[in-house]
mmCIF file of C-alpha atoms in Angstrom:
data_model
loop_
_atom_site.group_PDB
_atom_site.id
_atom_site.type_symbol
_atom_site.label_atom_id
_atom_site.label_comp_id
_atom_site.label_asym_id
_atom_site.label_seq_id
_atom_site.Cartn_x
_atom_site.Cartn_y
_atom_site.Cartn_z
ATOM 1 C CA ALA G 1 11.422 -23.183 -3.844
ATOM 2 C CA LYS G 2 12.459 -23.507 -0.259
ATOM 3 C CA PRO G 3 9.614 -23.964 2.236
ATOM 4 C CA ARG G 4 9.000 -20.662 3.939
ATOM 5 C CA LYS G 5 6.792 -19.644 6.825
ATOM 6 C CA ARG G 6 4.100 -17.524 5.241
ATOM 7 C CA VAL G 7 1.254 -15.415 6.564
ATOM 8 C CA PRO G 8 -1.568 -15.677 4.024
ATOM 9 C CA PRO G 9 -3.215 -12.446 2.932
ATOM 10 C CA THR G 10 -6.497 -11.397 4.481
ATOM 11 C CA LYS G 11 -9.709 -11.149 2.481
ATOM 12 C CA LYS G 12 -9.391 -7.344 2.506
ATOM 13 C CA ALA G 13 -5.834 -7.573 1.137
ATOM 14 C CA VAL G 14 -6.957 -9.834 -1.715
ATOM 15 C CA TRP G 15 -9.827 -7.500 -2.641
ATOM 16 C CA SER G 16 -7.460 -4.516 -2.560
ATOM 17 C CA LEU G 17 -5.349 -6.333 -5.156
ATOM 18 C CA LEU G 18 -8.157 -7.653 -7.347
ATOM 19 C CA LYS G 19 -10.845 -4.982 -7.165
ATOM 20 C CA PRO G 20 -9.232 -1.702 -6.125
ATOM 21 C CA THR G 21 -11.358 1.435 -6.054
ATOM 22 C CA SER G 22 -8.281 3.677 -5.960
ATOM 23 C CA LEU G 23 -4.920 3.089 -7.567
ATOM 24 C CA ALA G 24 -1.455 4.652 -7.798
ATOM 25 C CA ILE G 25 1.554 3.825 -9.946
ATOM 26 C CA ALA G 26 5.218 4.271 -8.993
ATOM 27 C CA GLY G 27 7.840 4.383 -11.734
ATOM 28 C CA VAL G 28 5.995 6.382 -14.398
ATOM 29 C CA SER G 29 8.275 8.481 -16.595
ATOM 30 C CA GLU G 30 7.529 11.414 -18.878
ATOM 31 C CA LYS G 31 9.213 9.256 -21.541
ATOM 32 C CA MET G 32 7.796 5.861 -22.455
ATOM 33 C CA ASN G 33 8.790 3.235 -19.923
ATOM 34 C CA MET G 34 7.176 0.280 -18.168
ATOM 35 C CA GLY G 35 5.374 2.528 -15.668
ATOM 36 C CA ARG G 36 4.011 4.727 -18.446
ATOM 37 C CA VAL G 37 2.705 1.669 -20.331
ATOM 38 C CA ILE G 38 0.938 0.559 -17.130
ATOM 39 C CA LEU G 39 -0.563 4.039 -16.699
ATOM 40 C CA ARG G 40 -1.891 4.028 -20.267
ATOM 41 C CA ASN G 41 -3.278 0.499 -19.846
ATOM 42 C CA VAL G 42 -5.112 1.501 -16.654
ATOM 43 C CA LEU G 43 -6.587 4.517 -18.448
ATOM 44 C CA SER G 44 -7.525 2.356 -21.454
ATOM 45 C CA ALA G 45 -9.298 -0.108 -19.148
ATOM 46 C CA GLY G 46 -11.571 2.736 -18.025
ATOM 47 C CA PHE G 47 -10.403 3.171 -14.426
ATOM 48 C CA ASP G 48 -11.769 6.330 -12.775
ATOM 49 C CA ARG G 49 -9.105 8.994 -13.445
ATOM 50 C CA SER G 50 -10.135 10.934 -10.315
ATOM 51 C CA ARG G 51 -9.071 7.931 -8.185
ATOM 52 C CA LEU G 52 -5.811 7.302 -10.066
ATOM 53 C CA PHE G 53 -2.497 8.813 -8.963
ATOM 54 C CA ILE G 54 1.189 8.742 -9.860
ATOM 55 C CA LEU G 55 3.892 8.505 -7.203
ATOM 56 C CA LYS G 56 6.427 11.018 -8.557
ATOM 57 C CA ASP G 57 7.589 14.416 -7.333
ATOM 58 C CA GLN G 58 7.719 16.079 -10.774
ATOM 59 C CA PRO G 59 5.850 17.092 -12.951
ATOM 60 C CA ALA G 60 2.360 18.019 -11.677
ATOM 61 C CA GLU G 61 0.714 15.438 -13.932
ATOM 62 C CA ILE G 62 1.373 12.897 -16.674
ATOM 63 C CA ASP G 63 -1.299 11.947 -19.223
ATOM 64 C CA GLY G 64 -3.746 14.026 -17.176
ATOM 65 C CA VAL G 65 -3.110 12.048 -13.972
ATOM 66 C CA ARG G 66 -1.930 13.939 -10.894
ATOM 67 C CA CYS G 67 1.525 13.259 -9.428
ATOM 68 C CA PHE G 68 2.288 13.147 -5.696
ATOM 69 C CA PRO G 69 5.786 13.159 -4.148
ATOM 70 C CA ASP G 70 5.109 10.460 -1.539
ATOM 71 C CA CYS G 71 2.402 8.062 -0.424
ATOM 72 C CA SER G 72 1.433 10.280 2.514
ATOM 73 C CA SER G 73 0.432 12.981 0.012
ATOM 74 C CA PHE G 74 -2.259 10.915 -1.717
ATOM 75 C CA PRO G 75 -5.600 12.721 -1.239
ATOM 76 C CA ILE G 76 -7.405 9.450 -0.408
ATOM 77 C CA PRO G 77 -6.313 5.978 0.711
ATOM 78 C CA VAL G 78 -5.016 3.901 -2.201
ATOM 79 C CA ASP G 79 -6.180 0.299 -2.459
ATOM 80 C CA LEU G 80 -3.433 -0.698 -4.885
ATOM 81 C CA LEU G 81 0.006 0.757 -5.554
ATOM 82 C CA VAL G 82 1.604 -0.678 -8.707
ATOM 83 C CA VAL G 83 5.390 -0.557 -8.319
ATOM 84 C CA ALA G 84 7.559 -0.458 -11.452
ATOM 85 C CA VAL G 85 10.779 0.959 -10.005
ATOM 86 C CA PRO G 86 14.311 -0.510 -10.054
ATOM 87 C CA SER G 87 14.411 -3.526 -7.741
ATOM 88 C CA LYS G 88 16.983 -1.907 -5.433
ATOM 89 C CA ASP G 89 14.349 0.736 -4.562
ATOM 90 C CA ALA G 90 11.471 -1.701 -3.967
ATOM 91 C CA PRO G 91 12.037 -2.584 -0.261
ATOM 92 C CA LYS G 92 12.239 1.098 0.688
ATOM 93 C CA LEU G 93 9.003 1.794 -1.214
ATOM 94 C CA ILE G 94 7.253 -1.155 0.486
ATOM 95 C CA ARG G 95 8.195 0.326 3.872
ATOM 96 C CA GLU G 96 7.219 3.883 2.919
ATOM 97 C CA SER G 97 3.858 2.848 1.487
ATOM 98 C CA ALA G 98 2.938 0.871 4.603
ATOM 99 C CA ALA G 99 4.178 3.571 6.990
ATOM 100 C CA SER G 100 2.079 6.193 5.195
ATOM 101 C CA GLY G 101 -1.160 4.510 6.257
ATOM 102 C CA LYS G 102 -2.489 5.383 2.789
ATOM 103 C CA VAL G 103 -1.685 2.185 0.844
ATOM 104 C CA ASN G 104 -3.512 -1.135 1.290
ATOM 105 C CA SER G 105 -1.649 -3.346 -1.190
ATOM 106 C CA LEU G 106 1.182 -3.476 -3.725
ATOM 107 C CA CYS G 107 1.593 -5.109 -7.103
ATOM 108 C CA LEU G 108 5.376 -5.369 -7.336
ATOM 109 C CA ILE G 109 6.351 -5.435 -11.021
ATOM 110 C CA SER G 110 10.047 -4.937 -10.202
ATOM 111 C CA ALA G 111 12.171 -7.981 -11.045
ATOM 112 C CA GLY G 112 15.482 -9.229 -9.710
ATOM 113 C CA ILE G 113 14.305 -9.749 -6.138
ATOM 114 C CA GLY G 114 15.365 -13.309 -5.369
ATOM 115 C CA GLU G 115 14.486 -15.046 -8.627
ATOM 116 C CA LYS G 116 18.062 -14.916 -9.889
ATOM 117 C CA ALA G 117 21.432 -15.581 -8.301
ATOM 118 C CA GLY G 118 23.008 -12.661 -6.508
ATOM 119 C CA THR G 119 19.751 -11.049 -5.387
ATOM 120 C CA GLU G 120 19.208 -13.044 -2.195
ATOM 121 C CA SER G 121 19.956 -10.084 0.081
ATOM 122 C CA LEU G 122 17.473 -7.925 -1.812
ATOM 123 C CA GLU G 123 14.874 -10.695 -1.480
ATOM 124 C CA ALA G 124 15.497 -10.881 2.280
ATOM 125 C CA GLU G 125 15.148 -7.092 2.523
ATOM 126 C CA ALA G 126 11.850 -7.177 0.577
ATOM 127 C CA HIS G 127 10.493 -9.969 2.830
ATOM 128 C CA ALA G 128 11.492 -7.995 5.930
ATOM 129 C CA ALA G 129 9.793 -4.879 4.523
ATOM 130 C CA LEU G 130 6.608 -6.857 3.841
ATOM 131 C CA ALA G 131 6.646 -8.299 7.375
ATOM 132 C CA GLU G 132 7.000 -4.764 8.769
ATOM 133 C CA ALA G 133 4.154 -3.595 6.540
ATOM 134 C CA LYS G 134 1.876 -6.370 7.826
ATOM 135 C CA LYS G 135 2.666 -5.403 11.414
ATOM 136 C CA LEU G 136 1.519 -1.849 10.670
ATOM 137 C CA ASN G 137 -1.500 -3.021 8.669
ATOM 138 C CA PRO G 138 -2.518 -6.714 8.914
ATOM 139 C CA ASP G 139 -4.602 -6.194 5.742
ATOM 140 C CA PHE G 140 -1.572 -5.108 3.688
ATOM 141 C CA GLY G 141 -1.255 -7.345 0.619
ATOM 142 C CA MET G 142 1.383 -7.821 -2.035
ATOM 143 C CA ASN G 143 1.554 -9.493 -5.436
ATOM 144 C CA GLY G 144 5.055 -10.032 -6.842
ATOM 145 C CA GLY G 145 7.966 -9.284 -7.203
ATOM 146 C CA ASN G 146 8.600 -9.901 -10.828
ATOM 147 C CA SER G 147 4.859 -9.686 -11.474
ATOM 148 C CA LEU G 148 3.365 -9.193 -14.921
ATOM 149 C CA GLY G 149 0.544 -7.300 -13.219
ATOM 150 C CA ILE G 150 -3.180 -7.762 -12.699
ATOM 151 C CA ILE G 151 -6.099 -7.380 -15.082
ATOM 152 C CA SER G 152 -9.562 -7.136 -13.555
ATOM 153 C CA ALA G 153 -12.581 -6.475 -15.761
ATOM 154 C CA PRO G 154 -14.914 -5.669 -12.821
ATOM 155 C CA ALA G 155 -12.382 -3.174 -11.402
ATOM 156 C CA LYS G 156 -11.535 -1.748 -14.834
ATOM 157 C CA ILE G 157 -7.795 -2.179 -14.328
ATOM 158 C CA ASP G 158 -4.999 -3.441 -16.527
ATOM 159 C CA THR G 159 -1.676 -3.181 -14.731
ATOM 160 C CA PHE G 160 0.201 -5.345 -17.235
ATOM 161 C CA PHE G 161 3.290 -3.681 -18.675
ATOM 162 C CA ILE G 162 2.412 -5.149 -22.081
ATOM 163 C CA PRO G 163 0.984 -2.487 -24.444
ATOM 164 C CA THR G 164 -2.706 -3.011 -25.249
ATOM 165 C CA TYR G 165 -2.020 -3.600 -28.948
ATOM 166 C CA LYS G 166 -0.046 -6.745 -27.996
ATOM 167 C CA GLN G 167 -2.757 -8.402 -25.881
ATOM 168 C CA SER G 168 -6.425 -9.307 -25.973
ATOM 169 C CA LEU G 169 -8.389 -7.143 -23.574
ATOM 170 C CA PRO G 170 -10.986 -9.004 -21.476
ATOM 171 C CA TYR G 171 -12.268 -5.753 -19.975
ATOM 172 C CA LYS G 172 -13.247 -4.563 -23.468
ATOM 173 C CA ALA G 173 -15.681 -7.495 -23.872
ATOM 174 C CA LYS G 174 -19.353 -6.504 -23.931
ATOM 175 C CA HIS G 175 -20.126 -8.925 -21.080
ATOM 176 C CA PRO G 176 -16.967 -10.174 -19.343
ATOM 177 C CA GLY G 177 -17.571 -13.580 -17.817
ATOM 178 C CA PRO G 178 -17.068 -14.653 -14.195
ATOM 179 C CA VAL G 179 -13.699 -16.277 -14.879
ATOM 180 C CA ALA G 180 -10.396 -15.876 -13.060
ATOM 181 C CA PHE G 181 -7.088 -16.896 -14.605
ATOM 182 C CA ILE G 182 -4.026 -16.992 -12.372
ATOM 183 C CA SER G 183 -0.605 -17.961 -13.680
ATOM 184 C CA GLN G 184 2.852 -18.067 -12.155
ATOM 185 C CA SER G 185 4.245 -17.522 -15.648
ATOM 186 C CA GLY G 186 3.665 -14.141 -17.260
ATOM 187 C CA ALA G 187 4.674 -15.477 -20.671
ATOM 188 C CA PHE G 188 2.061 -18.250 -20.359
ATOM 189 C CA ALA G 189 -0.609 -15.747 -19.252
ATOM 190 C CA ILE G 190 0.051 -13.510 -22.258
ATOM 191 C CA SER G 191 -0.007 -16.440 -24.690
ATOM 192 C CA VAL G 192 -3.339 -17.688 -23.255
#
């Protein structure tokens, strides 16, 4: 990787990513897709349904979770917005979420944003959108792009796009331990 000037995330940004108390998901479909798998995983992990939202203008709800047409419409501030939309739409969503004043961090699942040839301009656009977001909110944090997601037993979240039957579930343990596992490789994380 090329050296890049980087502004590290604040403590608040990190906690918004790792222990959110409110969560929204963009990219959920009425049919089964990556966003819908994430929604079902979050519900399976036991996250509070009343603090869980879907960013989608139609229908009114999916799997009993309310849909909202834009980030400004969320009834409460959202600590974490999980983004599973086509990569071409990701920079716009980064900007909109930050401008709304209702989103504290993003987990960007979307792939094809700089990790393969031909997507350099999209990567530059995503970096510019993140820089703009941090100007509006210095505590704005982002994980990804091309992220597998985040599992946090204390927060009761599983934002992986891997169905629960294909993974072991640390948040289902009777007494989850005080262990953190961070991996650049999603395939390695799943195999561990």
